[in-house]
Amino acid sequence: MRRPRPPRNRPPAPALNPGATDRGDRQVAGRSGQGLDWLNFFMSNVQTGFGPFIAVFLTAQAWTELEIGLALSVGAFVSMAMQVPAGALVDATPNKRFAAAAALLAIAASAILLVAWPETLPVMGSEVLHGFASCVLGPSIAAISLALVGRERLGERLGRNARFAAIGSGVAAGLLGAAGTWISGASVFWLTAALCIPALMALAAIRPADLRPPAPEKGEGGALRGLRDLLRNRAVLVFALCCGLFTLSNAAMLPLAGTQVTRNAGDEANLIIAACIIAPQLIMAAIAPGMGRLAESSGRRIVLLIGFAALPARGLLLMLVEGPAWLILVQALDGISAAGLGVMLPLLAADLTRGTNRFNLCTGLFGLAVGIGGTLSTTIAGLAAEWFGPGTAFAMLAGIGLLSVLTVWAAMPETREAAAR
């Protein structure tokens, strides 16, 4: 008796997420995936405009160093203080694309406000507006990524986000620097506001039908209850400590090295510092997707250890090297660290909030730890360099970096298996 033949046209197996594909580049879902790629690229363009260019522009407007420092401190404080509230706001907003669009428009408005009225109150208002909008934009893009590809493929998608953001930062640094040099200092911020237009176009290319946000558990409560539950989670607290130690070690390394370069290299210092910024971006763009794939295949802890281990190595090498070429090569190690933390921070937040609507709240909590570490880093390193010399300061930063590695190795649990369960 002959067995019946199976049907010729079998329906394809359902994908883990309707916005993802099963090809090698799984995290890209046609038009929506490409839109997310370009959103990260242009978002990074826009954010680069609010870096060192503000100090240059305000100096040309006859602002004193104290006034510039106060304005930048206001922006830094708002960015740090609003991490958790902004994360809760994005969680509560069902339309993440709208939240990202509103943040981009707010950043454009802050750039226009800064350049059109370079007076004390408008500049302070611009810094406050930009700080809060940035806290909304980052979690919104992470939430869109999660809804597009699902948790199972989030690692590689985050790596791709990091690649396009790194390329965007490098391109924007050159473009905005050229505009500020050959056109005017004000052109940097007009161009920054204009770059929000292609960012909004990229956001519009992400189709709502491709987004499938994870369904939260019933009765999980509001933001306050969610924050309380997160603070009771040992893994959340351990990784927040790791984030704080990471930026406590990392944030002051380049500024401290830049001080030494300025004293030794003279007029070439700006070129050397620019190379020290671009080199890590190139490394990050090259390795970030691979680190995302490694996190999915081999676990989160191995990627964390790789990224964090570059910190003490970089601190010790900066203590020893003197030549500009060596400094640039050593600073390139920052690309490994940036890729590790940039990919793993939202990925671990997704692991630790699986089944809930607290992904962005958790991301904001980690962002707060990052901000606290970065704020303390430059102050502590500056005091150590002034009292004991730059070599001691680099050794101290390397020691903090080693402590962050030991914390990951000894206390951070593997969350990939837990997420899978």
Coordinates of C-alpha atoms in Angstrom, one line a residue:
M1 CA 0.0 0.0 0.0
R2 CA 1.5 3.3 -1.1
R3 CA 1.8 6.1 1.5
P4 CA 0.0 9.3 0.6
R5 CA 2.2 12.0 -0.6
P6 CA 2.6 15.1 1.5
P7 CA 1.0 18.3 0.1
R8 CA 3.4 20.1 -2.3
N9 CA 2.6 23.6 -1.1
R10 CA 3.2 23.7 2.6
P11 CA 2.7 27.0 4.4
P12 CA 5.9 28.4 5.8
A13 CA 6.7 28.1 9.4
P14 CA 5.6 31.1 11.4
A15 CA 8.4 33.6 12.2
L16 CA 9.1 34.5 15.7
N17 CA 8.1 38.0 14.9
P18 CA 6.2 39.1 11.8
G19 CA 8.7 42.0 11.4
A20 CA 11.7 39.7 11.1
T21 CA 13.0 37.5 8.3
D22 CA 14.9 34.2 8.4
R23 CA 17.7 35.3 6.1
G24 CA 21.3 35.9 7.2
D25 CA 20.5 39.5 8.1
R26 CA 17.5 38.4 10.2
Q27 CA 17.0 41.6 12.1
V28 CA 16.2 43.6 9.0
A29 CA 12.6 43.5 8.0
G30 CA 12.5 45.1 4.6
R31 CA 11.5 48.7 4.5
S32 CA 11.0 48.9 8.3
G33 CA 14.4 47.5 9.1
Q34 CA 16.1 49.8 6.7
G35 CA 14.1 52.7 8.2
L36 CA 15.4 51.8 11.6
D37 CA 19.0 51.6 10.2
W38 CA 18.8 55.1 8.9
L39 CA 17.0 56.4 12.0
N40 CA 20.0 55.3 14.1
F41 CA 22.3 56.9 11.6
F42 CA 20.5 60.3 11.5
M43 CA 19.8 60.2 15.2
S44 CA 23.5 60.0 15.9
N45 CA 24.1 62.9 13.4
V46 CA 21.7 65.0 15.4
Q47 CA 23.1 64.1 18.8
T48 CA 26.7 64.8 17.7
G49 CA 25.7 68.5 17.2
F50 CA 25.3 68.8 21.0
G51 CA 28.8 67.7 21.8
P52 CA 31.9 69.9 22.0
F53 CA 30.4 72.3 19.4
I54 CA 28.3 74.0 22.1
A55 CA 31.4 75.1 24.0
V56 CA 33.0 76.4 20.8
F57 CA 29.9 78.3 19.8
L58 CA 29.3 79.9 23.2
T59 CA 33.0 80.9 23.5
A60 CA 32.6 82.8 20.2
Q61 CA 29.6 84.5 21.8
A62 CA 31.8 85.9 24.6
W63 CA 30.6 83.5 27.2
T64 CA 33.0 82.8 30.1
E65 CA 34.2 79.4 31.0
L66 CA 32.1 79.5 34.2
E67 CA 29.0 80.3 32.2
I68 CA 29.6 77.6 29.6
G69 CA 30.4 75.0 32.4
L70 CA 27.1 75.9 34.1
A71 CA 25.1 75.5 31.0
L72 CA 26.6 72.2 30.2
S73 CA 26.2 71.0 33.8
V74 CA 22.5 71.9 33.6
G75 CA 22.1 69.7 30.5
A76 CA 24.1 66.8 32.0
F77 CA 22.0 67.0 35.2
V78 CA 18.7 66.9 33.3
S79 CA 19.9 64.0 31.2
M80 CA 20.8 62.1 34.3
A81 CA 17.8 63.0 36.4
M82 CA 15.3 62.3 33.6
Q83 CA 16.5 58.8 32.7
V84 CA 14.0 56.9 34.8
P85 CA 11.0 59.2 34.3
A86 CA 11.5 59.2 30.6
G87 CA 11.8 55.5 30.5
A88 CA 8.5 55.2 32.4
L89 CA 6.9 57.7 30.0
V90 CA 8.0 55.6 26.9
D91 CA 6.7 52.5 28.6
A92 CA 3.3 54.1 29.1
T93 CA 3.1 55.4 25.6
P94 CA 1.6 52.8 23.3
N95 CA 2.9 54.5 20.1
K96 CA 6.7 54.4 20.4
R97 CA 7.1 56.0 16.9
F98 CA 5.2 59.1 18.1
A99 CA 7.4 59.3 21.2
A100 CA 10.5 59.2 19.0
A101 CA 9.1 61.8 16.6
A102 CA 8.2 64.1 19.4
A103 CA 11.8 63.7 20.8
L104 CA 13.3 64.5 17.4
L105 CA 11.2 67.7 17.0
A106 CA 12.2 68.7 20.6
I107 CA 15.9 68.3 19.8
A108 CA 15.4 70.4 16.6
A109 CA 13.7 73.1 18.6
S110 CA 16.4 73.1 21.2
A111 CA 19.1 73.5 18.5
I112 CA 17.2 76.5 17.0
L113 CA 16.6 78.0 20.4
L114 CA 20.3 77.7 21.2
V115 CA 21.6 79.4 18.0
A116 CA 18.8 82.0 17.6
W117 CA 19.0 83.4 21.1
P118 CA 22.5 82.7 22.7
E119 CA 21.5 84.3 25.9
T120 CA 21.5 82.7 29.4
L121 CA 17.8 81.7 29.8
P122 CA 17.3 80.5 26.2
V123 CA 20.5 78.4 26.3
M124 CA 19.6 76.9 29.7
G125 CA 16.1 76.1 28.3
S126 CA 17.7 74.6 25.2
E127 CA 19.9 72.3 27.4
V128 CA 16.9 71.3 29.5
L129 CA 14.8 70.5 26.4
H130 CA 17.6 68.6 24.7
G131 CA 18.4 66.6 27.9
F132 CA 14.8 65.4 28.4
A133 CA 14.3 64.7 24.6
S134 CA 17.5 62.6 24.5
C135 CA 16.2 60.5 27.4
V136 CA 13.0 59.8 25.5
L137 CA 14.7 59.2 22.1
G138 CA 17.1 56.4 23.1
P139 CA 14.5 54.2 24.9
S140 CA 12.0 54.8 22.0
I141 CA 14.4 53.5 19.4
A142 CA 15.2 50.5 21.7
A143 CA 11.5 49.8 22.1
I144 CA 10.9 50.0 18.3
S145 CA 13.8 47.6 17.8
L146 CA 12.3 45.1 20.3
A147 CA 8.8 45.4 18.7
L148 CA 10.3 44.9 15.2
V149 CA 12.4 41.8 15.7
G150 CA 11.3 40.2 19.0
R151 CA 13.4 39.3 22.0
E152 CA 15.0 36.3 20.3
R153 CA 16.7 38.4 17.7
L154 CA 17.2 41.6 19.7
G155 CA 21.0 41.1 20.2
E156 CA 21.9 41.3 16.6
R157 CA 19.4 44.1 15.9
L158 CA 21.0 46.2 18.7
G159 CA 24.4 45.5 17.2
R160 CA 23.2 46.8 13.9
N161 CA 21.8 49.9 15.6
A162 CA 25.2 50.5 17.2
R163 CA 26.9 50.1 13.9
F164 CA 24.8 52.7 12.1
A165 CA 25.0 55.0 15.1
A166 CA 28.8 54.8 15.1
I167 CA 29.0 55.5 11.4
G168 CA 26.6 58.4 11.9
S169 CA 28.7 59.9 14.7
G170 CA 31.8 59.8 12.5
V171 CA 30.2 61.3 9.5
A172 CA 28.5 64.0 11.6
A173 CA 31.7 64.9 13.4
G174 CA 33.4 65.6 10.0
L175 CA 30.4 67.3 8.4
L176 CA 29.6 69.6 11.4
G177 CA 33.2 70.3 12.0
A178 CA 33.7 71.4 8.4
A179 CA 30.5 73.6 8.6
G180 CA 31.7 75.2 11.8
T181 CA 35.2 75.9 10.3
W182 CA 34.3 77.1 6.9
I183 CA 30.8 78.6 7.2
S184 CA 30.2 79.7 10.8
G185 CA 29.8 78.3 14.3
A186 CA 26.0 78.9 14.2
S187 CA 25.8 76.7 11.0
V188 CA 26.5 73.7 13.2
F189 CA 23.2 74.0 15.0
W190 CA 21.1 75.0 12.0
L191 CA 22.5 71.9 10.3
T192 CA 21.7 69.9 13.4
A193 CA 18.1 71.0 13.3
A194 CA 17.9 70.3 9.5
L195 CA 19.2 66.7 10.1
C196 CA 16.1 66.0 12.1
I197 CA 14.1 66.0 8.8
P198 CA 15.8 62.9 7.3
A199 CA 15.6 61.3 10.8
L200 CA 11.8 61.8 10.8
M201 CA 11.6 60.5 7.2
A202 CA 13.5 57.3 8.3
L203 CA 11.1 57.0 11.3
A204 CA 8.1 57.3 8.9
A205 CA 9.5 54.4 6.9
I206 CA 9.0 52.0 9.8
R207 CA 5.6 50.6 9.3
P208 CA 3.3 50.2 12.3
A209 CA 2.1 46.9 11.0
D210 CA 5.6 45.5 11.4
L211 CA 5.8 46.3 15.1
R212 CA 4.7 43.7 17.6
P213 CA 5.5 45.0 21.1
P214 CA 5.6 42.2 23.7
A215 CA 2.4 41.8 25.7
P216 CA 2.8 42.7 29.4
E217 CA 1.5 40.6 32.2
K218 CA -1.9 41.5 33.7
G219 CA -2.0 43.6 36.8
E220 CA 1.7 44.5 36.8
G221 CA 0.9 48.0 38.2
G222 CA 2.2 51.4 37.4
A223 CA 5.7 52.9 37.2
L224 CA 6.3 53.2 40.9
R225 CA 5.5 49.6 41.5
G226 CA 7.6 48.6 38.5
L227 CA 10.5 50.6 39.8
R228 CA 10.1 48.9 43.2
D229 CA 10.1 45.5 41.6
L230 CA 13.2 46.3 39.6
L231 CA 15.1 47.5 42.7
R232 CA 14.3 44.2 44.3
N233 CA 15.8 42.2 41.4
R234 CA 19.4 41.2 42.2
A235 CA 20.5 41.0 38.6
V236 CA 19.2 44.6 37.9
L237 CA 21.1 46.0 40.9
V238 CA 24.3 44.1 39.9
F239 CA 24.2 45.3 36.3
A240 CA 23.4 48.9 37.5
L241 CA 26.5 48.7 39.6
C242 CA 28.5 47.4 36.6
C243 CA 27.2 50.3 34.5
G244 CA 28.2 52.8 37.2
L245 CA 31.7 51.3 37.6
F246 CA 32.1 51.2 33.8
T247 CA 31.6 54.9 33.2
L248 CA 33.4 55.8 36.4
S249 CA 36.4 54.2 34.8
N250 CA 35.8 55.2 31.2
A251 CA 34.4 58.7 31.1
A252 CA 37.6 60.5 32.2
M253 CA 40.1 58.6 30.2
L254 CA 39.9 60.6 26.9
P255 CA 39.6 64.1 28.6
L256 CA 42.6 63.3 30.8
A257 CA 44.6 62.1 27.8
G258 CA 43.4 65.2 25.8
T259 CA 44.8 67.4 28.5
Q260 CA 48.2 65.8 28.1
V261 CA 48.1 66.0 24.3
T262 CA 47.2 69.7 24.4
R263 CA 50.2 70.4 26.5
N264 CA 52.6 68.3 24.3
A265 CA 51.3 68.6 20.8
G266 CA 50.2 72.2 20.6
D267 CA 48.3 73.1 17.4
E268 CA 48.0 69.4 16.4
A269 CA 46.0 68.6 19.5
N270 CA 42.6 69.1 17.8
L271 CA 43.5 66.7 15.0
I272 CA 44.8 64.1 17.5
I273 CA 41.6 64.3 19.6
A274 CA 39.5 64.1 16.5
A275 CA 41.3 60.9 15.6
C276 CA 40.8 59.5 19.1
I277 CA 37.1 60.0 18.7
I278 CA 36.8 58.6 15.2
A279 CA 39.0 55.5 15.8
P280 CA 36.7 53.9 18.4
Q281 CA 33.7 54.6 16.2
L282 CA 35.2 52.6 13.4
I283 CA 36.0 49.7 15.7
M284 CA 32.5 49.8 17.2
A285 CA 30.9 49.9 13.7
A286 CA 33.0 46.9 12.7
I287 CA 32.3 44.6 15.7
A288 CA 29.0 45.7 17.2
P289 CA 26.8 43.3 15.1
G290 CA 29.2 40.4 15.8
M291 CA 29.0 41.1 19.6
G292 CA 25.2 41.0 19.3
R293 CA 25.4 37.6 17.6
L294 CA 27.8 36.4 20.2
A295 CA 25.5 37.4 22.9
E296 CA 22.6 35.4 21.3
S297 CA 24.7 32.3 20.6
S298 CA 27.1 32.2 23.6
G299 CA 25.5 34.3 26.3
R300 CA 25.5 37.8 27.7
R301 CA 28.3 37.4 30.3
I302 CA 31.0 36.6 27.7
V303 CA 30.2 39.8 25.8
L304 CA 30.2 41.9 29.0
L305 CA 33.6 40.5 30.0
I306 CA 35.1 41.3 26.6
G307 CA 33.8 44.8 26.6
F308 CA 34.6 45.5 30.2
A309 CA 38.1 43.9 30.0
A310 CA 39.2 46.6 27.5
L311 CA 38.8 49.2 30.3
P312 CA 41.7 48.3 32.6
A313 CA 43.9 47.5 29.6
R314 CA 43.3 50.9 28.1
G315 CA 43.9 52.7 31.4
L316 CA 47.2 51.0 31.9
L317 CA 48.3 51.6 28.3
L318 CA 47.4 55.3 28.5
M319 CA 49.6 55.5 31.6
L320 CA 52.5 54.2 29.5
V321 CA 52.2 55.6 26.0
E322 CA 53.2 59.2 25.0
G323 CA 53.3 59.5 21.2
P324 CA 50.1 60.6 19.3
A325 CA 50.0 57.5 17.1
W326 CA 50.2 55.2 20.1
L327 CA 47.5 57.3 21.9
I328 CA 45.1 56.9 18.9
L329 CA 45.7 53.1 18.8
V330 CA 45.1 52.7 22.5
Q331 CA 42.0 54.9 22.4
A332 CA 40.6 52.6 19.7
L333 CA 40.1 50.0 22.5
D334 CA 37.2 52.2 23.6
G335 CA 35.3 50.9 20.6
I336 CA 35.3 47.5 22.1
S337 CA 34.0 48.8 25.4
A338 CA 31.4 51.0 23.7
A339 CA 30.2 48.1 21.6
G340 CA 29.9 45.8 24.6
L341 CA 27.9 48.3 26.8
G342 CA 26.0 49.8 23.9
V343 CA 24.6 46.4 22.8
M344 CA 24.3 44.7 26.2
L345 CA 22.6 47.5 28.2
P346 CA 19.2 47.3 26.3
L347 CA 19.6 43.6 25.7
L348 CA 19.9 42.9 29.4
A349 CA 17.0 45.2 30.1
A350 CA 14.9 43.2 27.7
D351 CA 16.0 39.9 29.4
L352 CA 15.3 41.2 32.9
T353 CA 11.9 42.6 32.1
R354 CA 10.6 39.8 29.9
G355 CA 6.8 39.5 30.2
T356 CA 6.3 43.0 31.5
N357 CA 6.0 46.5 30.1
R358 CA 9.0 47.8 32.1
F359 CA 11.7 47.5 29.4
N360 CA 12.3 51.3 29.1
L361 CA 12.0 51.8 32.8
C362 CA 14.8 49.3 33.3
T363 CA 16.8 51.0 30.5
G364 CA 16.4 54.3 32.3
L365 CA 17.6 52.9 35.6
F366 CA 20.7 51.6 33.9
G367 CA 21.1 55.0 32.2
L368 CA 20.9 56.7 35.5
A369 CA 23.8 54.5 36.8
V370 CA 25.8 55.3 33.7
G371 CA 25.2 59.1 34.2
I372 CA 26.2 59.0 37.9
G373 CA 29.4 57.1 37.1
G374 CA 30.3 59.5 34.2
T375 CA 29.6 62.6 36.4
L376 CA 31.9 61.4 39.2
S377 CA 34.6 60.1 36.9
T378 CA 35.9 63.4 35.5
T379 CA 35.8 65.0 39.0
I380 CA 37.7 62.2 40.7
A381 CA 40.2 61.8 37.9
G382 CA 40.9 65.5 37.8
L383 CA 41.6 65.7 41.5
A384 CA 43.9 62.6 41.3
A385 CA 45.8 64.1 38.3
E386 CA 46.2 67.4 40.1
W387 CA 47.3 65.9 43.4
F388 CA 49.3 62.9 42.3
G389 CA 50.0 63.3 38.6
P390 CA 48.3 61.9 35.5
G391 CA 50.0 58.5 35.7
T392 CA 48.4 57.9 39.1
A393 CA 45.0 59.0 37.7
F394 CA 45.2 56.6 34.8
A395 CA 46.2 53.8 37.2
M396 CA 43.2 54.6 39.4
L397 CA 40.9 54.5 36.4
A398 CA 42.4 51.2 35.3
G399 CA 41.8 49.8 38.8
I400 CA 38.1 50.8 38.8
G401 CA 37.9 49.2 35.3
L402 CA 39.3 46.0 36.8
L403 CA 36.8 46.1 39.6
S404 CA 34.0 46.4 37.0
V405 CA 35.3 43.2 35.3
L406 CA 35.5 41.3 38.6
T407 CA 31.9 42.4 39.4
V408 CA 30.7 41.0 36.1
W409 CA 32.6 37.8 36.5
A410 CA 31.7 37.2 40.1
A411 CA 28.2 38.6 40.5
M412 CA 26.4 39.1 37.2
P413 CA 24.2 36.1 36.3
E414 CA 23.7 34.8 32.8
T415 CA 20.3 36.1 31.6
R416 CA 20.1 34.4 28.2
E417 CA 18.9 31.1 29.6
A418 CA 16.5 32.8 31.9
A419 CA 15.1 34.8 29.1
A420 CA 14.7 31.7 27.0
R421 CA 12.8 30.0 29.8

